[in-house]
Each structure stands twice: as structure tokens, then as C-alpha cells.
PDB file of C-alpha atoms in Angstrom:
ATOM      1  CA  MET A 196      -3.094  -4.340 -14.436  1.00  0.00           C
ATOM      2  CA  ALA A 197      -4.314  -0.855 -13.478  1.00  0.00           C
ATOM      3  CA  ASP A 198      -7.769   0.367 -14.271  1.00  0.00           C
ATOM      4  CA  SER A 199      -8.059   4.178 -14.050  1.00  0.00           C
ATOM      5  CA  ASN A 200     -12.045   3.986 -14.032  1.00  0.00           C
ATOM      6  CA  ALA A 201     -12.717   1.837 -11.110  1.00  0.00           C
ATOM      7  CA  SER A 202     -13.973   4.311  -8.486  1.00  0.00           C
ATOM      8  CA  THR A 203     -14.766   8.036  -8.255  1.00  0.00           C
ATOM      9  CA  SER A 204     -14.424   8.487  -4.548  1.00  0.00           C
ATOM     10  CA  ASP A 205     -11.615   8.540  -1.977  1.00  0.00           C
ATOM     11  CA  GLU A 206     -12.799   5.219  -0.516  1.00  0.00           C
ATOM     12  CA  VAL A 207     -10.608   2.236  -0.229  1.00  0.00           C
ATOM     13  CA  TYR A 208     -11.137  -1.397  -0.983  1.00  0.00           C
ATOM     14  CA  LEU A 209      -8.592  -4.164  -0.204  1.00  0.00           C
ATOM     15  CA  ARG A 210      -8.695  -7.987  -0.229  1.00  0.00           C
ATOM     16  CA  TYR A 211      -5.863 -10.260   0.401  1.00  0.00           C
ATOM     17  CA  TYR A 212      -5.802 -13.981   0.217  1.00  0.00           C
ATOM     18  CA  LEU A 213      -3.055 -16.508   1.032  1.00  0.00           C
ATOM     19  CA  GLY A 214      -3.760 -20.236   0.707  1.00  0.00           C
ATOM     20  CA  HIS A 215      -2.834 -23.654  -0.396  1.00  0.00           C
ATOM     21  CA  SER A 216      -4.251 -27.286  -0.341  1.00  0.00           C
ATOM     22  CA  SER A 217      -2.715 -30.375   0.996  1.00  0.00           C
ATOM     23  CA  VAL A 218      -3.623 -33.998   1.220  1.00  0.00           C
ATOM     24  CA  VAL A 219      -3.269 -34.109   5.042  1.00  0.00           C
ATOM     25  CA  ASN A 220      -5.042 -30.704   5.917  1.00  0.00           C
ATOM     26  CA  GLY A 221      -7.200 -29.915   2.952  1.00  0.00           C
ATOM     27  CA  ARG A 222      -7.576 -26.296   2.010  1.00  0.00           C
ATOM     28  CA  GLU A 223      -5.857 -23.840   4.330  1.00  0.00           C
ATOM     29  CA  PHE A 224      -6.126 -19.990   3.950  1.00  0.00           C
ATOM     30  CA  LEU A 225      -5.862 -16.641   5.507  1.00  0.00           C
ATOM     31  CA  GLU A 226      -8.216 -13.947   3.905  1.00  0.00           C
ATOM     32  CA  PHE A 227      -9.041 -10.419   4.906  1.00  0.00           C
ATOM     33  CA  GLU A 228     -11.004  -7.631   3.313  1.00  0.00           C
ATOM     34  CA  PHE A 229     -11.612  -3.938   3.987  1.00  0.00           C
ATOM     35  CA  ARG A 230     -14.766  -2.660   2.424  1.00  0.00           C
ATOM     36  CA  PRO A 231     -15.592   0.916   1.599  1.00  0.00           C
ATOM     37  CA  ASN A 232     -18.179   1.030   4.252  1.00  0.00           C
ATOM     38  CA  GLY A 233     -15.630   0.345   7.035  1.00  0.00           C
ATOM     39  CA  LYS A 234     -16.295  -3.420   7.372  1.00  0.00           C
ATOM     40  CA  LEU A 235     -13.265  -5.546   8.065  1.00  0.00           C
ATOM     41  CA  ARG A 236     -13.894  -9.196   7.289  1.00  0.00           C
ATOM     42  CA  TYR A 237     -11.073 -11.767   8.538  1.00  0.00           C
ATOM     43  CA  ALA A 238     -11.162 -15.498   7.955  1.00  0.00           C
ATOM     44  CA  ASN A 239      -8.423 -17.955   8.782  1.00  0.00           C
ATOM     45  CA  ASN A 240      -9.012 -21.694   7.953  1.00  0.00           C
ATOM     46  CA  SER A 241      -6.242 -23.822   9.442  1.00  0.00           C
ATOM     47  CA  ASN A 242      -7.036 -27.493   9.718  1.00  0.00           C
ATOM     48  CA  TYR A 243      -3.890 -28.063  11.888  1.00  0.00           C
ATOM     49  CA  LYS A 244      -4.792 -30.367  14.733  1.00  0.00           C
ATOM     50  CA  LYS A 245      -8.531 -30.243  13.514  1.00  0.00           C
ATOM     51  CA  GLU A 246      -8.850 -26.532  14.159  1.00  0.00           C
ATOM     52  CA  VAL A 247     -12.042 -24.914  12.978  1.00  0.00           C
ATOM     53  CA  MET A 248     -12.366 -21.837  10.647  1.00  0.00           C
ATOM     54  CA  ILE A 249     -12.133 -18.614  12.357  1.00  0.00           C
ATOM     55  CA  ARG A 250     -14.353 -15.854  10.965  1.00  0.00           C
ATOM     56  CA  LYS A 251     -14.604 -12.352  12.346  1.00  0.00           C
ATOM     57  CA  GLU A 252     -16.120  -9.021  11.246  1.00  0.00           C
ATOM     58  CA  VAL A 253     -15.838  -5.701  12.731  1.00  0.00           C
ATOM     59  CA  PHE A 254     -16.526  -2.089  11.560  1.00  0.00           C
ATOM     60  CA  VAL A 255     -13.430   0.220  11.639  1.00  0.00           C
ATOM     61  CA  SER A 256     -13.337   4.072  11.860  1.00  0.00           C
ATOM     62  CA  LYS A 257     -12.442   6.571   9.304  1.00  0.00           C
ATOM     63  CA  ALA A 258      -9.138   7.071  11.049  1.00  0.00           C
ATOM     64  CA  VAL A 259      -8.280   3.209  10.521  1.00  0.00           C
ATOM     65  CA  ARG A 260      -9.327   3.468   6.811  1.00  0.00           C
ATOM     66  CA  GLU A 261      -7.180   6.680   6.434  1.00  0.00           C
ATOM     67  CA  GLN A 262      -4.224   4.608   7.815  1.00  0.00           C
ATOM     68  CA  LEU A 263      -4.832   1.886   5.560  1.00  0.00           C
ATOM     69  CA  LYS A 264      -4.625   4.269   2.697  1.00  0.00           C
ATOM     70  CA  THR A 265      -1.447   5.602   3.770  1.00  0.00           C
ATOM     71  CA  ILE A 266       0.039   2.106   4.251  1.00  0.00           C
ATOM     72  CA  ILE A 267      -1.056   1.159   0.615  1.00  0.00           C
ATOM     73  CA  ARG A 268       0.228   4.642  -0.835  1.00  0.00           C
ATOM     74  CA  ASP A 269       3.566   4.254   0.969  1.00  0.00           C
ATOM     75  CA  SER A 270       4.191   0.757  -0.274  1.00  0.00           C
ATOM     76  CA  ASN A 271       4.198   1.871  -4.052  1.00  0.00           C
ATOM     77  CA  ILE A 272       2.174  -1.331  -4.709  1.00  0.00           C
ATOM     78  CA  MET A 273      -0.205   0.642  -7.069  1.00  0.00           C
ATOM     79  CA  LYS A 274       2.711   1.312  -9.535  1.00  0.00           C
ATOM     80  CA  ALA A 275       3.733  -2.408  -9.690  1.00  0.00           C
ATOM     81  CA  ASP A 276       2.883  -5.035 -12.255  1.00  0.00           C
ATOM     82  CA  ASP A 277       2.692  -8.736 -11.718  1.00  0.00           C
ATOM     83  CA  ALA A 278       3.619  -9.836 -15.245  1.00  0.00           C
ATOM     84  CA  GLU A 279       7.006 -10.894 -14.109  1.00  0.00           C
ATOM     85  CA  TRP A 280       5.956 -12.433 -10.675  1.00  0.00           C
ATOM     86  CA  PRO A 281       6.068 -16.202 -10.058  1.00  0.00           C
ATOM     87  CA  GLU A 282       2.812 -17.976 -11.049  1.00  0.00           C
ATOM     88  CA  PRO A 283       0.765 -19.657  -8.177  1.00  0.00           C
ATOM     89  CA  ASN A 284       1.890 -23.364  -7.800  1.00  0.00           C
ATOM     90  CA  ARG A 285       1.292 -26.333  -5.673  1.00  0.00           C
ATOM     91  CA  ASP A 286       2.833 -24.546  -2.711  1.00  0.00           C
ATOM     92  CA  GLY A 287       0.022 -22.159  -2.770  1.00  0.00           C
ATOM     93  CA  SER A 288      -0.950 -18.596  -3.955  1.00  0.00           C
ATOM     94  CA  GLN A 289      -1.457 -15.211  -2.925  1.00  0.00           C
ATOM     95  CA  GLU A 290      -3.917 -12.619  -4.199  1.00  0.00           C
ATOM     96  CA  ILE A 291      -4.291  -8.854  -3.479  1.00  0.00           C
ATOM     97  CA  GLU A 292      -7.032  -6.566  -4.937  1.00  0.00           C
ATOM     98  CA  ILE A 293      -7.079  -2.858  -4.224  1.00  0.00           C
ATOM     99  CA  VAL A 294      -9.176   0.042  -5.352  1.00  0.00           C
ATOM    100  CA  LEU A 295      -7.740   3.324  -4.289  1.00  0.00           C
ATOM    101  CA  ASP A 296      -7.508   6.828  -5.763  1.00  0.00           C
ATOM    102  CA  ASN A 297      -9.539   5.920  -8.884  1.00  0.00           C
ATOM    103  CA  GLU A 298      -7.128   2.882  -9.593  1.00  0.00           C
ATOM    104  CA  HIS A 299      -7.941  -0.782  -9.457  1.00  0.00           C
ATOM    105  CA  ILE A 300      -5.091  -3.477  -9.232  1.00  0.00           C
ATOM    106  CA  SER A 301      -5.315  -7.092  -8.915  1.00  0.00           C
ATOM    107  CA  PHE A 302      -2.209  -9.214  -8.545  1.00  0.00           C
ATOM    108  CA  THR A 303      -1.749 -12.997  -8.149  1.00  0.00           C
ATOM    109  CA  THR A 304       1.515 -14.851  -7.462  1.00  0.00           C
ATOM    110  CA  SER A 305       2.960 -17.871  -5.537  1.00  0.00           C
ATOM    111  CA  LYS A 306       3.409 -17.847  -1.768  1.00  0.00           C
ATOM    112  CA  ILE A 307       6.506 -16.193  -0.791  1.00  0.00           C
ATOM    113  CA  GLY A 308       8.519 -18.119   1.958  1.00  0.00           C
ATOM    114  CA  SER A 309      11.354 -15.681   2.562  1.00  0.00           C
ATOM    115  CA  LEU A 310      13.139 -12.671   1.211  1.00  0.00           C
ATOM    116  CA  ILE A 311      15.482 -14.824  -0.702  1.00  0.00           C
ATOM    117  CA  GLU A 312      12.527 -15.737  -3.164  1.00  0.00           C
ATOM    118  CA  VAL A 313      11.969 -12.001  -3.625  1.00  0.00           C
ATOM    119  CA  THR A 314      15.678 -11.316  -4.523  1.00  0.00           C
ATOM    120  CA  GLU A 315      15.780 -14.190  -6.908  1.00  0.00           C
ATOM    121  CA  SER A 316      12.633 -13.028  -8.775  1.00  0.00           C
ATOM    122  CA  LYS A 317      12.651 -11.272 -12.215  1.00  0.00           C
ATOM    123  CA  ASP A 318      10.938  -8.288 -10.624  1.00  0.00           C
ATOM    124  CA  GLN A 319      12.784  -7.743  -7.269  1.00  0.00           C
ATOM    125  CA  VAL A 320      11.276  -4.111  -6.714  1.00  0.00           C
ATOM    126  CA  GLY A 321       7.649  -5.029  -7.327  1.00  0.00           C
ATOM    127  CA  MET A 322       7.971  -8.298  -5.348  1.00  0.00           C
ATOM    128  CA  ARG A 323       9.732  -6.423  -2.562  1.00  0.00           C
ATOM    129  CA  ASP A 324       6.982  -3.882  -2.398  1.00  0.00           C
ATOM    130  CA  PHE A 325       4.400  -6.524  -2.414  1.00  0.00           C
ATOM    131  CA  TYR A 326       6.241  -8.506   0.386  1.00  0.00           C
ATOM    132  CA  TYR A 327       6.604  -5.706   2.764  1.00  0.00           C
ATOM    133  CA  LEU A 328       2.919  -4.417   2.057  1.00  0.00           C
ATOM    134  CA  VAL A 329       1.605  -7.873   2.997  1.00  0.00           C
ATOM    135  CA  GLN A 330       3.674  -7.876   6.225  1.00  0.00           C
ATOM    136  CA  ASP A 331       2.497  -4.510   7.198  1.00  0.00           C
ATOM    137  CA  LEU A 332      -1.188  -5.430   6.214  1.00  0.00           C
ATOM    138  CA  LYS A 333      -0.995  -8.603   8.360  1.00  0.00           C
ATOM    139  CA  VAL A 334       0.253  -6.720  11.439  1.00  0.00           C
ATOM    140  CA  PHE A 335      -2.258  -3.993  10.977  1.00  0.00           C
ATOM    141  CA  VAL A 336      -5.227  -6.623  10.668  1.00  0.00           C
ATOM    142  CA  PHE A 337      -3.946  -8.805  13.479  1.00  0.00           C
ATOM    143  CA  SER A 338      -3.653  -5.639  15.757  1.00  0.00           C
ATOM    144  CA  LEU A 339      -7.083  -4.450  14.999  1.00  0.00           C
ATOM    145  CA  MET A 340      -8.650  -8.047  15.573  1.00  0.00           C
ATOM    146  CA  GLY A 341      -6.647  -8.296  18.819  1.00  0.00           C
ATOM    147  CA  LEU A 342      -7.829  -4.931  19.974  1.00  0.00           C
ATOM    148  CA  HIS A 343     -11.395  -5.459  19.161  1.00  0.00           C
ATOM    149  CA  PHE A 344     -11.917  -9.039  20.269  1.00  0.00           C
ATOM    150  CA  LYS A 345     -10.502  -8.614  23.829  1.00  0.00           C
ATOM    151  CA  ILE A 346     -12.700  -9.090  26.761  1.00  0.00           C
ATOM    152  CA  LYS A 347     -13.008  -5.268  26.983  1.00  0.00           C
ATOM    153  CA  PRO A 348     -12.951  -4.394  23.472  1.00  0.00           C
ATOM    154  CA  VAL A 349     -11.280  -1.168  22.372  1.00  0.00           C
ATOM    155  CA  PRO A 350     -13.281   1.007  19.793  1.00  0.00           C
ATOM    156  CA  ILE A 351     -11.481   0.991  16.524  1.00  0.00           C
TER     157      ILE A 351
END
């Protein structure tokens, strides 16, 4: 689902969502979003042991946004197509939306529990690219949040 007319600048936009609903814990999700102006929004709603929703926002530097672009480009996700990917189900869903290099993609699929699910899918290459991109993005975001929200924050 690529759209070549989405943007005319070299800015980047990315939104990732992973969530599910359960009878016991209600709606649980992880979501983060990088906006073109540098704002990184993070939300984690886990009702495990009656935890409250965590919401954090931080502005990231141009260098961080450039690294985000590199992660996305190196993943080859912009060449993928989710037509053969598993549909979201009762176990949950994942969504990713990216605007980069005048292209706009938006994918939705089921939660991926392990690499076995990737190797058993109809589009192993696309699902593998998506799986590893999500892993890289989570590490990137968690690192940025950890650096910024320490007692003595590191400017990012």
C-alpha cells in the first residue's frame, strides 16, 4: 500500500501500535510515534497488577531522526506488502505507519509471538523484515526513553 504523493520533504513520520483486549485485563497496548517536528510520543497501557498507563513525550534531535531513517531504510520495509500477512485476530494486532522519502506505508497484522510464526507465513521475507524492524524500533525507543527520563537526563 505505498503512496508516492504523501510528502515532499525528507522528514520522517512513524507510528507503531501493538495491542490486544482481554476479559481479565481489558485493553492493553504499546504505542509510539515519531513526528516530523521531533516529538516522540510513547504510551504503554498494561493493566497487569492494576498498573496505570504510562505516557511519555520527548523531543529528539535531528541526529536521532536521521538514525530512525537509517533503521527504516535498512529494514526494506518500504518495499513490503501486507496483502499476504495474517489478519489481526483475538490474540491482538500490530500496526505500523511510516512516511519517508515521499512514500507512505501502512500495515496491519496479527501479533507475532515468535520467529516460527514468521517462517510459517505466506510472505516470509516481508514478515521477517517487519519482525526485525519492530525489534529494532522497540530497542531504539526504550533506549531513548531510558536515557531521557533518568534522574540526570541525557539530551537526545
